[in-house]
Amino acid sequence: MTDTAIFEDNRTRLRNIAYRMLGEMGTAEDVVQEAWLRWRKAEKSEIRNPRAWLSTVTVRLSLDALRARRARRETYVGPWLPEPLSPDDMRGLAADTPAAHAELASDLSMALLHMLERLSPEERAAFILHDAFDCDYAEIARTLGKAEPACRKLVSRARDHVRTEHPRYSVNRESHQQLVARFAEASASHDPSRVLPLLADNVVFYSDGGGKVPAAINPVYGADHVSRLVAGLSRKLSKLGAWSLSFAQISGQPGLVFTAGGEIISCMTVEVEDQRITAIYAMRNPDKLDRLSKALSHSSAHGSSASG
């Protein structure tokens, strides 16, 4: 197998690692490209396991990018959310089977990736390698340049954070999609009393505008506040004139896409527990909508739509 073929055989895995580490597909692809350049220059006779070598380089490059981004994050306006993935992106990260896509959708949900931002870079890397890619502690230790006991502690701490802040709930996809449809209909009514019954008491609303478009500067907590916010945003959206609300798969989950003037201006996904919405993730930052805008159009978004 040629050097190029070996790399291409590992490309999907490397993109998957980098995106999970960074939550930004563009930056993840830059990392993979740098890994390719390093692979081309490497002395292949000294590499016993190309997959492990490439994974190690990708993780270390991702750690460097993550640390640099954290320094810039201090000046980021409002909550930071991961870049939403289009169906094309999802197909490029998993085997083409329903089970693989369902598992990937859970692992790459906006909620989980948002929570992973609270981990240290090393905790995030150790957790991803161990729980998502089934790496043993010896391999994690070699990748991170740490002792195995230290890596065990990193994984343990990360798991504790994940279980506490993002417990997994078994949500039927059809039920999830139906709740998203009901939420869309209630939101379009501009009536907070119609939105309120769909929300958990402790619901939280996150909106990422990146300082480039209007968005909530801080998370909004509580069903009453969130229902009023959603109704208010819907009223403001209706004043834009021609706009549309469509259903689409966003990061593998049922979501909503808001379009005006032929451009996607926002997308939204929700977390669900016991048939109530526990979290709403609204992406408004145009830089993070660019890939989705290119991959989706109003005509290709499936399902029904509402417009104003």
C-alpha positions as a printed Julia matrix, in Angstrom:
308×3 Matrix{Float64}:
   0.0    0.0    0.0
   1.36   3.43  -0.94
   1.92   6.21   1.59
  -1.0    8.13   0.1
  -3.29   5.09   0.29
  -2.34   4.51   3.94
  -3.2    8.08   4.81
  -6.48   8.04   2.89
  -7.39   4.81   4.65
  -7.06   6.7    7.96
  -8.47  10.08   6.9
 -12.0    9.5    8.26
 -10.62   8.44  11.65
  -8.34  11.48  11.8
 -11.15  13.91  10.89
 -13.32  12.27  13.51
 -10.65  12.67  16.19
  -9.9   16.28  15.26
 -13.55  17.36  15.12
 -14.33  15.78  18.48
 -11.32  17.56  19.93
 -12.08  20.95  18.4
 -15.78  21.13  17.58
 -14.97  22.96  14.34
 -14.83  21.06  11.07
 -12.79  23.68   9.24
 -10.1   23.67  11.92
 -10.27  19.87  12.1
  -9.59  19.63   8.38
  -6.64  22.01   8.77
  -5.26  19.67  11.43
  -5.7   16.65   9.17
  -3.95  18.48   6.33
  -1.01  19.26   8.62
  -0.92  15.61   9.68
  -0.73  14.67   5.99
   2.22  17.02   5.45
   4.04  15.53   8.42
   3.25  12.01   7.2
   4.76  12.8    3.79
   8.0   13.98   5.4
   8.24  11.18   8.0
  10.78   8.39   7.77
   8.42   5.49   7.15
  10.96   2.82   8.03
  10.83   4.02  11.64
   7.01   3.84  11.86
   5.76   0.4   12.93
   2.08   1.31  13.24
   0.97   4.01  10.76
  -2.52   4.31  12.26
  -1.18   4.9   15.76
   1.42   7.35  14.44
  -1.16   9.34  12.49
  -3.59   9.35  15.41
  -0.89  10.6   17.76
   0.11  13.42  15.43
  -3.54  14.42  14.96
  -4.24  14.47  18.7
  -1.13  16.52  19.44
  -1.92  19.0   16.67
  -5.49  19.22  17.98
  -4.21  19.87  21.5
  -2.06  22.73  20.19
  -5.04  24.19  18.33
  -7.3   23.76  21.35
  -4.87  25.52  23.68
  -4.44  28.4   21.22
  -8.2   28.72  20.85
  -8.72  28.76  24.6
  -6.47  31.78  24.83
  -8.6   33.53  22.19
 -11.82  32.4   23.84
 -11.41  35.06  26.52
 -12.44  37.66  23.95
 -15.25  35.59  22.38
 -18.61  37.34  22.67
 -21.28  35.18  24.33
 -21.49  31.38  24.61
 -19.3   29.29  22.29
 -21.07  26.4   20.56
 -19.59  23.74  18.27
 -19.95  24.12  14.52
 -23.08  22.28  13.34
 -22.52  19.41  10.93
 -24.46  18.78   7.74
 -25.58  15.29   6.67
 -22.64  15.25   4.24
 -20.24  15.89   7.12
 -21.82  13.09   9.14
 -21.5   10.64   6.25
 -17.82  11.47   6.11
 -17.28  10.53   9.76
 -19.02   7.15  10.12
 -19.61   3.87   8.39
 -22.68   3.96   6.17
 -25.03   2.03   8.48
 -28.0    3.24  10.56
 -26.41   1.97  13.78
 -23.14   3.77  13.11
 -24.93   7.02  12.28
 -27.11   6.8   15.4
 -24.08   6.28  17.63
 -22.2    9.11  15.93
 -25.16  11.46  16.28
 -25.18  10.84  20.03
 -21.41  11.3   20.34
 -21.34  14.46  18.23
 -24.45  16.15  19.6
 -24.17  19.87  20.25
 -24.86  19.14  23.92
 -21.99  16.7   24.41
 -19.43  18.71  22.46
 -20.48  21.85  24.32
 -19.97  20.03  27.61
 -16.54  18.74  26.52
 -15.42  22.37  26.29
 -15.4   22.4   30.09
 -12.74  19.7   30.26
  -9.04  20.43  30.16
  -7.44  19.71  26.75
  -5.72  16.59  28.15
  -8.94  15.31  29.77
 -10.79  15.82  26.53
  -8.15  13.96  24.51
  -7.93  11.05  26.96
 -11.71  10.71  27.17
 -12.18  10.81  23.39
  -9.42   8.3   22.72
 -10.63   5.88  25.38
 -14.4    6.08  25.08
 -14.85   6.95  21.4
 -11.94   5.11  19.81
 -11.37   2.25  22.28
  -7.7    3.08  22.78
  -6.07   1.34  25.74
  -4.25   3.31  28.41
  -0.84   2.37  27.04
  -1.69   3.96  23.69
  -3.21   7.02  25.36
  -0.09   7.39  27.48
   2.15   7.27  24.39
  -0.07   9.76  22.58
  -0.19  12.28  25.42
   3.33  11.67  26.69
   2.07  10.83  30.17
   2.23   7.85  32.5
  -0.63   5.33  32.34
  -1.88   6.06  35.89
  -2.12   9.75  35.01
  -4.13   8.88  31.9
  -6.48   6.71  33.95
  -7.14   9.7   36.2
  -7.75  11.95  33.19
 -10.33   9.55  31.77
 -11.97   9.06  35.18
 -12.29  12.81  35.81
 -13.64  13.39  32.32
 -16.23  10.62  32.72
 -17.38  12.09  36.02
 -17.92  15.47  34.35
 -19.79  13.9   31.44
 -22.07  11.78  33.63
 -22.84  14.71  35.91
 -23.37  17.4   33.29
 -24.52  15.36  30.3
 -26.28  12.16  31.38
 -27.4   10.06  28.43
 -31.1    9.61  27.84
 -32.6    7.14  25.44
 -34.72   9.28  23.13
 -36.66   7.75  20.27
 -35.71   9.57  17.06
 -39.32   9.78  15.9
 -40.43  11.25  19.24
 -37.52  13.69  19.13
 -38.51  14.84  15.65
 -42.16  15.19  16.62
 -41.22  17.36  19.59
 -39.04  19.54  17.34
 -42.03  19.95  14.99
 -44.31  20.93  17.88
 -41.7   23.37  19.12
 -41.44  24.93  15.66
 -45.2   25.33  15.44
 -45.46  26.8   18.93
 -42.56  29.19  18.27
 -44.12  30.43  15.03
 -47.27  31.39  16.96
 -45.3   34.08  18.86
 -47.2   32.92  21.96
 -45.02  31.96  24.97
 -47.94  30.07  26.52
 -47.77  27.58  23.63
 -44.01  27.16  23.95
 -44.01  26.77  27.74
 -45.58  23.25  27.98
 -42.85  21.84  25.74
 -40.03  22.96  28.04
 -38.57  21.33  31.13
 -38.57  23.57  34.18
 -34.76  23.75  34.15
 -34.39  24.3   30.39
 -31.43  26.39  29.2
 -31.11  28.37  25.97
 -27.66  28.9   24.4
 -27.14  31.24  21.46
 -23.83  31.68  19.62
 -23.54  34.84  17.55
 -19.8   35.22  17.95
 -20.23  38.98  18.31
 -21.07  39.19  14.6
 -24.87  39.04  14.77
 -27.35  39.66  17.59
 -27.54  36.8   20.1
 -28.04  36.3   23.82
 -24.78  37.2   25.56
 -25.45  34.77  28.42
 -27.33  31.48  28.65
 -31.01  31.92  29.5
 -32.37  29.62  32.23
 -35.86  28.49  33.19
 -39.0   27.6   31.25
 -40.7   30.97  31.74
 -37.73  33.03  30.57
 -36.93  30.72  27.65
 -40.54  30.55  26.42
 -40.74  34.33  26.38
 -37.36  34.6   24.65
 -38.33  32.1   21.93
 -41.65  33.85  21.29
 -39.9   37.2   21.16
 -37.28  35.97  18.73
 -40.02  34.57  16.52
 -41.77  37.95  16.48
 -38.52  39.69  15.53
 -37.88  37.14  12.79
 -41.33  37.75  11.34
 -40.4   41.41  10.83
 -37.62  40.43   8.44
 -40.19  39.85   5.72
 -39.73  36.74   3.61
 -38.26  33.97   5.74
 -38.69  30.23   6.13
 -38.34  27.63   8.83
 -37.37  24.15   7.67
 -36.53  20.81   9.23
 -33.09  19.28   8.66
 -30.64  16.86  10.2
 -28.08  18.92  12.11
 -25.12  17.05  13.59
 -27.17  13.88  13.11
 -30.17  15.11  15.09
 -33.54  16.61  14.12
 -33.15  20.37  13.93
 -34.49  23.6   12.53
 -32.99  25.85   9.87
 -34.03  29.51   9.56
 -33.55  31.07   6.13
 -33.97  34.67   4.95
 -32.97  36.18   1.64
 -31.81  32.79   0.43
 -29.26  32.51   3.25
 -29.28  30.41   6.41
 -29.33  32.9    9.28
 -29.66  30.41  12.14
 -30.04  26.76  13.0
 -31.29  25.14  16.17
 -31.16  21.76  17.88
 -32.71  20.66  21.18
 -31.95  18.14  23.9
 -34.9   16.09  25.12
 -35.72  14.24  28.34
 -39.13  12.78  29.26
 -40.79  14.45  26.27
 -39.64  17.89  27.36
 -36.92  20.12  25.95
 -34.06  20.48  28.42
 -31.69  22.57  26.28
 -31.85  24.65  23.1
 -28.74  25.34  21.04
 -29.1   28.19  18.55
 -26.24  28.84  16.13
 -26.23  32.37  14.74
 -22.53  32.91  14.02
 -22.3   33.19  10.21
 -18.76  31.78  10.2
 -20.02  28.55  11.75
 -23.04  28.38   9.44
 -21.01  28.6    6.25
 -20.52  24.85   5.76
 -24.14  24.12   6.58
 -25.29  26.86   4.21
 -23.3   25.31   1.39
 -24.53  21.79   2.13
 -28.2   22.59   2.66
 -30.74  24.61   0.75
 -34.36  25.3    1.56
 -35.48  23.05  -1.26
 -33.4   20.09  -0.02
 -34.39  20.42   3.66
 -36.98  17.69   4.23
 -40.24  17.94   6.13
 -42.78  20.7    6.43
 -41.98  24.34   6.9
 -43.5   27.52   8.3
 -42.9   30.95   6.88
 -43.69  34.55   7.5
